Coordinates of C-alpha atoms and ligand atoms in Angstrom, one line a residue:
Q1 CA 49.0 -51.5 58.8
H2 CA 51.7 -49.2 60.2
Y3 CA 55.2 -49.6 58.8
T4 CA 58.4 -47.8 59.8
A5 CA 61.1 -46.8 57.3
E6 CA 63.1 -49.8 58.5
D7 CA 60.1 -52.1 57.8
I8 CA 59.9 -50.8 54.3
T9 CA 63.6 -51.3 53.7
K10 CA 63.4 -54.8 55.0
M11 CA 60.5 -55.7 52.8
V12 CA 62.2 -54.2 49.7
N13 CA 65.1 -56.5 50.3
D14 CA 63.3 -59.6 51.4
E15 CA 60.8 -59.4 48.5
N16 CA 63.4 -58.3 45.9
V17 CA 61.3 -55.2 44.9
E18 CA 62.9 -53.4 42.0
F19 CA 60.7 -50.4 41.5
I20 CA 58.5 -48.2 43.7
C21 CA 55.5 -46.3 42.3
L22 CA 54.8 -43.1 44.2
M23 CA 51.2 -42.4 43.6
F24 CA 48.8 -39.5 44.1
T25 CA 45.7 -38.2 42.3
D26 CA 44.9 -35.1 40.3
I27 CA 41.7 -33.1 40.7
N28 CA 39.9 -35.6 38.4
G29 CA 40.8 -38.5 40.5
I30 CA 43.2 -39.8 37.9
I31 CA 46.1 -41.7 39.4
K32 CA 49.5 -40.0 38.8
N33 CA 52.6 -41.9 39.4
V34 CA 56.3 -41.3 39.7
E35 CA 58.2 -44.6 39.4
V36 CA 61.7 -44.8 40.9
P37 CA 64.2 -47.7 41.1
V38 CA 64.9 -49.0 44.6
S39 CA 68.3 -47.4 44.5
Q40 CA 66.3 -44.2 45.3
L41 CA 64.7 -45.8 48.4
D42 CA 66.5 -43.6 51.0
K43 CA 65.4 -40.5 49.1
V44 CA 61.8 -41.8 49.0
L45 CA 61.8 -42.5 52.7
A46 CA 63.3 -39.1 53.5
N47 CA 60.4 -37.3 51.6
K48 CA 62.9 -35.9 49.1
I49 CA 61.5 -37.1 45.7
T50 CA 60.2 -34.1 43.8
F51 CA 58.1 -33.7 40.7
D52 CA 56.9 -30.9 38.5
G53 CA 53.5 -29.9 39.9
S54 CA 52.8 -27.5 37.0
S55 CA 52.3 -30.4 34.7
I56 CA 49.5 -31.9 36.7
D57 CA 45.8 -30.9 36.2
G58 CA 44.7 -28.5 39.0
F59 CA 48.0 -28.3 40.8
T60 CA 50.2 -25.2 40.8
R61 CA 51.4 -22.2 39.0
I62 CA 54.6 -22.4 37.1
E63 CA 56.6 -20.3 39.5
E64 CA 56.1 -22.8 42.4
S65 CA 56.2 -25.9 40.3
D66 CA 58.5 -28.1 42.4
M67 CA 56.5 -30.3 44.8
L68 CA 57.6 -33.0 47.2
L69 CA 56.2 -36.5 47.6
H70 CA 55.6 -37.5 51.2
P71 CA 54.8 -41.3 51.1
D72 CA 52.3 -42.6 53.5
L73 CA 54.1 -45.8 54.7
S74 CA 50.9 -47.5 55.8
T75 CA 49.9 -47.7 52.1
W76 CA 52.8 -50.0 51.2
L77 CA 52.0 -52.9 49.0
I78 CA 53.5 -55.0 46.2
F79 CA 51.5 -55.2 43.0
P80 CA 50.5 -58.8 42.2
W81 CA 51.4 -58.4 38.5
G82 CA 54.3 -57.6 36.2
E83 CA 56.8 -59.5 38.2
E84 CA 58.7 -60.8 35.1
H85 CA 60.2 -57.3 34.8
G86 CA 61.0 -57.0 38.5
K87 CA 58.6 -56.6 41.4
V88 CA 56.9 -53.2 41.7
A89 CA 55.6 -51.8 45.0
R90 CA 53.6 -48.7 45.6
L91 CA 53.2 -46.0 48.2
I92 CA 50.5 -43.4 48.1
C93 CA 51.8 -39.9 48.8
D94 CA 50.7 -36.6 50.2
I95 CA 52.0 -33.5 48.3
Y96 CA 54.1 -31.0 50.1
R97 CA 55.6 -27.7 49.0
T98 CA 59.4 -27.4 49.0
D99 CA 59.1 -25.2 52.1
G100 CA 57.8 -28.3 54.0
T101 CA 54.2 -27.3 54.3
P102 CA 51.4 -29.6 53.1
F103 CA 49.8 -28.5 49.8
E104 CA 46.1 -27.9 50.2
G105 CA 45.5 -28.4 46.5
D106 CA 46.2 -32.1 47.0
P107 CA 42.8 -33.9 47.4
R108 CA 44.4 -36.3 49.9
V109 CA 45.8 -33.5 52.0
N110 CA 42.3 -31.8 51.9
L111 CA 40.5 -35.0 53.0
K112 CA 42.9 -35.2 56.0
R113 CA 41.9 -31.6 56.9
I114 CA 38.2 -32.5 57.1
V115 CA 38.9 -35.8 59.0
K116 CA 40.8 -33.7 61.5
K117 CA 37.8 -31.4 61.9
M118 CA 35.7 -34.5 62.5
R119 CA 38.1 -35.8 65.2
D120 CA 38.1 -32.4 66.8
M121 CA 34.3 -32.8 67.1
G122 CA 34.8 -36.0 69.0
Y123 CA 34.4 -38.8 66.5
T124 CA 37.3 -41.2 65.6
N125 CA 36.2 -42.7 62.3
F126 CA 34.1 -41.9 59.2
N127 CA 33.6 -45.4 57.9
I128 CA 33.0 -45.7 54.1
G129 CA 31.8 -48.8 52.3
P130 CA 31.8 -48.2 48.5
E131 CA 30.0 -50.3 45.9
P132 CA 31.8 -49.6 42.7
E133 CA 30.2 -50.9 39.5
F134 CA 31.9 -51.2 36.1
F135 CA 31.4 -52.7 32.6
L136 CA 33.6 -55.2 30.8
F137 CA 33.9 -54.7 27.1
N138 CA 35.6 -56.9 24.5
T139 CA 38.6 -55.4 22.8
D140 CA 39.6 -55.3 19.1
E141 CA 42.8 -56.7 17.6
H142 CA 44.6 -53.6 18.7
G143 CA 43.5 -54.0 22.3
N144 CA 41.1 -51.0 22.1
P145 CA 37.7 -51.2 23.7
T146 CA 34.8 -52.1 21.4
L147 CA 31.1 -51.5 22.2
H148 CA 30.6 -55.2 22.5
L149 CA 29.8 -56.2 26.0
N150 CA 31.5 -59.2 27.4
D151 CA 28.4 -61.2 28.3
D152 CA 24.6 -61.2 28.3
G153 CA 24.2 -61.9 32.0
S154 CA 22.1 -60.0 34.5
Y155 CA 21.7 -59.5 38.2
F156 CA 23.3 -62.4 40.3
D157 CA 23.5 -64.6 37.2
F158 CA 25.6 -67.7 37.4
S159 CA 27.9 -69.1 34.7
P160 CA 27.8 -70.1 31.9
V161 CA 25.8 -67.1 30.7
D162 CA 28.0 -64.9 32.9
L163 CA 31.4 -64.9 31.1
G164 CA 32.5 -62.2 33.6
V165 CA 32.8 -64.9 36.3
N166 CA 36.4 -65.8 35.6
V167 CA 37.8 -62.3 35.3
R168 CA 35.8 -61.3 38.4
K169 CA 37.4 -64.2 40.3
D170 CA 40.8 -63.1 39.3
I171 CA 40.1 -59.5 40.2
V172 CA 38.9 -60.6 43.6
L173 CA 42.0 -62.8 44.1
G174 CA 44.2 -59.9 43.1
L175 CA 42.4 -57.6 45.5
E176 CA 42.7 -60.0 48.3
K177 CA 46.5 -60.4 47.7
M178 CA 46.6 -56.6 48.0
G179 CA 44.9 -56.7 51.4
F180 CA 41.3 -55.9 50.4
E181 CA 38.6 -57.6 52.4
V182 CA 36.2 -58.4 49.6
E183 CA 32.6 -59.0 50.9
A184 CA 30.9 -59.9 47.7
S185 CA 31.1 -59.8 44.0
H186 CA 28.3 -60.3 41.6
H187 CA 27.0 -59.7 38.1
E188 CA 25.0 -56.4 38.0
V189 CA 21.7 -55.7 36.3
A190 CA 23.0 -54.8 32.9
P191 CA 24.8 -57.1 30.5
G192 CA 28.6 -56.9 31.0
Q193 CA 28.2 -55.1 34.3
Q194 CA 29.9 -56.1 37.5
E195 CA 30.0 -55.1 41.2
I196 CA 32.6 -55.9 43.8
D197 CA 32.0 -54.8 47.3
F198 CA 34.8 -54.5 49.9
K199 CA 34.5 -54.0 53.6
Y200 CA 34.1 -50.5 54.9
E201 CA 37.2 -48.6 56.1
D202 CA 38.0 -45.2 57.6
A203 CA 37.7 -42.3 55.2
L204 CA 41.3 -41.9 54.1
S205 CA 41.9 -45.7 53.6
A206 CA 38.6 -46.0 51.8
A207 CA 39.6 -43.3 49.3
D208 CA 43.0 -44.9 48.8
S209 CA 41.3 -48.3 48.3
I210 CA 38.8 -46.9 45.7
E211 CA 41.7 -45.6 43.6
T212 CA 43.6 -48.8 44.0
F213 CA 40.5 -50.8 43.2
K214 CA 40.0 -49.1 39.8
L215 CA 43.7 -49.7 38.9
V216 CA 43.4 -53.4 39.8
V217 CA 40.2 -53.9 37.9
K218 CA 41.5 -52.3 34.8
T219 CA 44.9 -54.2 35.0
I220 CA 43.4 -57.6 35.5
A221 CA 40.6 -57.1 32.9
K222 CA 43.4 -56.2 30.4
E223 CA 45.2 -59.5 31.2
H224 CA 41.9 -61.2 30.2
G225 CA 41.8 -59.3 26.9
L226 CA 38.9 -57.2 28.2
Y227 CA 38.5 -53.5 28.8
A228 CA 37.0 -52.4 32.1
T229 CA 35.4 -49.0 32.3
F230 CA 34.0 -47.0 35.2
M231 CA 32.3 -44.5 32.9
P232 CA 28.9 -44.0 34.4
K233 CA 26.7 -44.6 31.4
P234 CA 28.6 -46.2 28.5
M235 CA 25.5 -47.7 26.9
Q236 CA 22.1 -46.0 26.6
G237 CA 19.0 -48.0 27.4
I238 CA 20.6 -50.1 30.2
N239 CA 21.6 -49.3 33.7
G240 CA 24.7 -47.2 34.3
S241 CA 27.5 -47.7 36.8
G242 CA 27.3 -46.0 40.2
M243 CA 29.4 -46.2 43.3
H244 CA 27.0 -46.1 46.2
I245 CA 28.7 -44.7 49.3
N246 CA 27.7 -46.4 52.6
M247 CA 28.7 -44.4 55.6
S248 CA 28.7 -44.1 59.4
L249 CA 30.4 -42.2 62.2
F250 CA 32.2 -44.3 64.8
N251 CA 33.7 -43.4 68.1
G252 CA 36.2 -46.2 68.7
D253 CA 34.1 -49.4 68.3
D254 CA 30.9 -47.6 68.8
N255 CA 28.7 -46.9 65.8
I256 CA 27.3 -43.4 66.5
F257 CA 24.6 -43.8 63.8
D258 CA 23.0 -46.7 65.7
D259 CA 20.7 -46.1 68.6
E260 CA 19.5 -48.5 71.3
N261 CA 16.4 -49.5 69.2
D262 CA 18.4 -50.2 66.1
M263 CA 17.1 -47.0 64.6
L264 CA 19.0 -44.1 63.1
S265 CA 20.4 -42.1 66.0
D266 CA 19.7 -38.4 66.5
T267 CA 23.3 -37.7 65.4
A268 CA 22.8 -39.8 62.2
K269 CA 19.6 -37.8 61.4
K270 CA 21.4 -34.5 61.8
F271 CA 24.2 -35.8 59.7
L272 CA 21.7 -36.8 57.1
S273 CA 20.0 -33.4 57.2
G274 CA 23.4 -31.8 56.3
I275 CA 23.8 -34.1 53.3
L276 CA 20.3 -33.3 52.0
K277 CA 20.8 -29.6 52.6
H278 CA 24.0 -29.6 50.5
A279 CA 22.9 -32.3 48.1
R280 CA 22.7 -30.2 44.9
A281 CA 26.2 -28.8 45.4
L282 CA 27.6 -32.2 46.4
T283 CA 26.4 -33.5 43.1
A284 CA 29.0 -31.5 41.2
V285 CA 31.7 -33.3 43.2
N286 CA 30.1 -36.8 43.3
N287 CA 29.0 -36.8 39.6
P288 CA 31.7 -34.7 38.0
T289 CA 31.4 -35.6 34.3
V290 CA 29.0 -34.8 31.5
N291 CA 28.3 -38.5 31.2
S292 CA 27.4 -38.8 35.0
Y293 CA 24.1 -37.1 34.2
K294 CA 23.1 -39.7 31.6
R295 CA 23.0 -42.1 34.5
L296 CA 21.0 -39.9 36.8
V297 CA 17.7 -40.3 34.9
P298 CA 14.5 -42.1 35.9
G299 CA 14.0 -45.8 35.1
Y300 CA 17.5 -47.2 35.8
E301 CA 17.7 -47.5 39.6
A302 CA 19.7 -44.2 39.9
P303 CA 18.3 -41.4 42.0
T304 CA 17.0 -38.2 40.5
Y305 CA 15.3 -36.6 43.6
I306 CA 16.6 -35.3 46.9
A307 CA 14.9 -37.4 49.5
W308 CA 15.6 -40.3 51.9
S309 CA 13.9 -43.5 52.7
S310 CA 14.3 -46.7 54.7
K311 CA 11.6 -48.4 52.7
N312 CA 12.7 -48.3 49.1
R313 CA 15.7 -47.6 46.8
S314 CA 14.4 -44.7 44.7
P315 CA 15.6 -41.7 46.7
L316 CA 19.1 -40.2 47.0
V317 CA 19.7 -41.6 50.4
R318 CA 18.6 -45.0 51.6
V319 CA 18.8 -46.2 55.2
P320 CA 19.3 -50.0 54.9
A321 CA 17.6 -52.2 57.5
A322 CA 20.9 -53.0 59.2
K323 CA 21.7 -53.1 62.9
G324 CA 24.5 -52.4 65.3
K325 CA 27.8 -52.0 63.6
S326 CA 26.2 -52.1 60.2
K327 CA 23.8 -49.3 60.9
R328 CA 24.6 -46.8 58.1
I329 CA 23.2 -44.5 55.5
E330 CA 23.8 -45.0 51.8
M331 CA 24.2 -42.2 49.3
R332 CA 23.2 -43.6 45.9
S333 CA 24.0 -40.8 43.5
V334 CA 27.8 -41.1 43.6
D335 CA 29.4 -42.6 40.6
P336 CA 33.0 -43.9 40.1
T337 CA 34.2 -40.9 38.1
T338 CA 34.3 -38.9 41.3
N339 CA 37.6 -38.2 42.9
P340 CA 37.0 -40.2 46.1
Y341 CA 39.1 -37.9 48.3
L342 CA 37.0 -34.9 47.2
A343 CA 33.7 -36.8 47.5
I344 CA 34.4 -38.2 50.9
A345 CA 35.7 -34.9 52.2
C346 CA 32.6 -33.0 51.0
I347 CA 30.1 -35.6 52.1
L348 CA 31.7 -35.8 55.6
D349 CA 31.8 -32.0 55.9
A350 CA 28.2 -31.6 54.8
G351 CA 27.2 -34.2 57.5
L352 CA 29.2 -32.3 60.1
D353 CA 27.4 -29.1 59.1
G354 CA 24.2 -31.0 59.8
I355 CA 25.4 -32.0 63.3
Q356 CA 26.4 -28.4 64.1
S357 CA 23.4 -26.6 62.5
N358 CA 19.8 -27.3 63.3
Y359 CA 18.3 -28.1 59.9
D360 CA 14.9 -29.7 59.7
L361 CA 15.1 -33.2 58.4
M362 CA 12.5 -33.8 55.8
P363 CA 10.2 -36.7 56.6
E364 CA 11.1 -40.1 55.1
V365 CA 9.6 -40.9 51.8
K366 CA 7.6 -44.1 51.9
D367 CA 6.3 -44.4 48.4
N368 CA 8.2 -44.8 45.1
I369 CA 9.0 -41.2 44.1
Y370 CA 9.0 -42.1 40.4
E371 CA 5.3 -42.8 40.7
M372 CA 4.4 -39.5 42.5
S373 CA 3.0 -36.6 40.6
E374 CA 4.9 -33.4 40.5
D375 CA 2.3 -31.7 42.8
K376 CA 2.7 -34.5 45.4
R377 CA 6.5 -34.2 45.3
R378 CA 6.2 -30.4 45.8
E379 CA 3.9 -31.0 48.8
E380 CA 6.5 -33.3 50.3
G381 CA 9.3 -30.9 49.7
I382 CA 11.2 -33.2 47.3
I383 CA 13.4 -31.3 44.9
D384 CA 15.4 -32.5 41.9
L385 CA 19.0 -33.4 41.8
P386 CA 20.8 -31.2 39.1
S387 CA 20.2 -32.7 35.7
T388 CA 23.4 -31.6 34.0
L389 CA 27.0 -30.9 34.9
H390 CA 26.3 -27.3 34.1
N391 CA 23.4 -27.2 36.7
S392 CA 25.4 -28.9 39.4
L393 CA 28.3 -26.5 38.9
K394 CA 25.8 -23.6 39.3
A395 CA 24.6 -25.2 42.6
L396 CA 28.2 -25.6 43.8
R397 CA 28.8 -21.9 42.9
K398 CA 25.9 -21.0 45.2
D399 CA 27.0 -23.2 48.1
E400 CA 29.8 -21.5 49.9
Y401 CA 29.9 -24.2 52.6
V402 CA 30.8 -27.0 50.1
Q403 CA 33.3 -24.7 48.4
Q404 CA 34.9 -24.3 51.8
S405 CA 35.0 -28.2 52.2
L406 CA 37.2 -28.2 49.1
G407 CA 39.2 -25.2 50.1
K408 CA 40.0 -22.2 47.8
G409 CA 42.6 -23.8 45.6
L410 CA 40.7 -27.0 44.9
T411 CA 37.5 -25.0 44.3
N412 CA 39.2 -22.8 41.7
S413 CA 40.9 -25.7 39.9
F414 CA 37.7 -27.8 40.0
F415 CA 35.7 -25.0 38.4
A416 CA 38.5 -24.3 35.8
A417 CA 38.6 -28.0 34.8
K418 CA 34.8 -28.6 34.8
N419 CA 33.7 -25.4 33.1
A420 CA 36.1 -26.2 30.3
E421 CA 34.7 -29.7 30.1
W422 CA 31.2 -28.4 29.9
A423 CA 32.0 -25.8 27.3
K424 CA 33.6 -28.4 25.1
Y425 CA 30.6 -30.7 25.4
Q426 CA 28.2 -27.8 24.8
Q427 CA 30.0 -27.0 21.5
T428 CA 29.8 -30.6 20.3
V429 CA 27.0 -31.4 17.8
S430 CA 25.9 -35.0 18.3
Q431 CA 24.4 -37.5 15.9
W432 CA 21.2 -37.4 17.9
E433 CA 20.8 -33.8 16.9
R434 CA 21.4 -34.4 13.2
D435 CA 19.0 -37.4 13.3
T436 CA 16.3 -35.3 15.0
Y437 CA 16.7 -31.9 13.3
M438 CA 18.4 -32.2 9.9
S439 CA 15.4 -33.4 8.0
Q440 CA 12.8 -31.7 10.2
Y441 CA 14.1 -28.1 9.5
Ligands
ADP1 P1 23.5 -53.0 48.9 O1 22.5 -53.7 49.7 O2 23.3 -51.6 48.8 O3 23.8 -53.7 47.6 P2 26.2 -54.1 49.6 O4 25.9 -55.3 50.5 O5 26.5 -54.3 48.2 O6 24.9 -53.1 49.8 O7 27.3 -53.1 50.3 C1 27.2 -52.7 51.6 C2 28.5 -51.9 51.9 O8 28.3 -51.2 53.1 C3 29.7 -52.8 52.1 O9 30.9 -52.2 51.5 C4 29.9 -52.8 53.6 O10 31.2 -53.0 54.1 C5 29.4 -51.4 54.0 N1 29.1 -51.2 55.4 C6 28.6 -52.1 56.3 N2 28.4 -51.5 57.5 C7 28.9 -50.2 57.4 C8 29.0 -49.1 58.2 N3 28.7 -49.2 59.5 N4 29.5 -48.0 57.7 C9 29.8 -47.9 56.5 N5 29.7 -48.9 55.6 C10 29.3 -50.0 56.0
MG2 MG1 25.5 -53.7 46.3
MG3 MG1 24.3 -56.6 48.9
MG4 MG1 24.9 -52.3 42.5
MG5 MG1 23.9 -50.2 47.3

């Protein structure tokens, strides 16, 4: 929806909005927020609200710390909660320097850069349908999360086993009030695990929606006395939470990934070849936490090998048996700890590289990769996804193309943040190590 400054002013008055949240994300995809009272509305609409960028992870050096918030008026919405203290609306912002230039270190600004590259190549939309999964945990008397899962349900279970059903309903209603087109919501495979799917949107809106989605889920879960987490693998021994990314390139209403026989078009195959080519480096961006790699292990429906298939769900990329407008490819490694602006920018740019270069597309894998021998995998040219954050960072270091998809500033701050995270983890001695080694040695 496109709004003018006048529209926004009118809605503020008609709806008695009291506060405006100006939102953006840091390098980790964490929502940052400057809340202003409506008395500041004119300043907001004139792009004159500043904040101190040096206090945000991955932003700027101290000497250029003042940054400007340029709200994207099409992201206007009123939160469906907290009204007893005055209605709160939000606007998602791009970050600009005080000299009026867009700041490339802002993940949203960077995604716009890659989308522009796509448009220059003659496509109008990169459609993204995400499938975020999350766990609901019970809380203790202080409201802190416990390790007790909210229910014992499993895939597509129906109440009364599925205690998640009421909170899921409220989340879906909250999302719909905020303009989401929710396609489905269901209990996932693991106890306490939920999935809510919403309709695909163009790259930038989809990234905005993923961020908003996480906020809505956490807020409404809390109202139910529950704790929602998007951590990929909170519990060992059961499935982790992913966020499959379904994608397609459109030109107007025309799905470029579909051909006249309802097969993947040549462009789609080239796009896919680019994704596979850069898959190891993309993993650093799509699975950016230490914990991400506890999910990417065999046996729990998460991919561990770089391959594609239309027949089964074991490889990195699946081509669902969908037709026409629904023709798409699905990247199954991505998890909800990714910064969606970075992930979508890098995936799109990798696909565009595939379209521009002439990489060989490996043949589709027809068998379950997990049942193949290592020799057989080698024969078919199937290589592993990185198995740790450390390994995926090394892969990103080697892949200059994906670094260029992030741009220099974001690449540097990404490595700074993630190398520090890995070093900290690496120095941690876990209970597993004590249990295993203490008495043995
Ligand atoms: P799965 O079979 O993997 O569980 P879901 O039905 O849960 O898939 O989710 C499919 C997602 O794909 C939805 O978000 C849907 O809107 C999205 N989708 C459908 N068509 C397209 C398309 N052409 N491009 C991108 N995403 C699409
Ligand atoms: Mg699904
Ligand atoms: Mg489905
Ligand atoms: Mg799922
Ligand atoms: Mg899926």
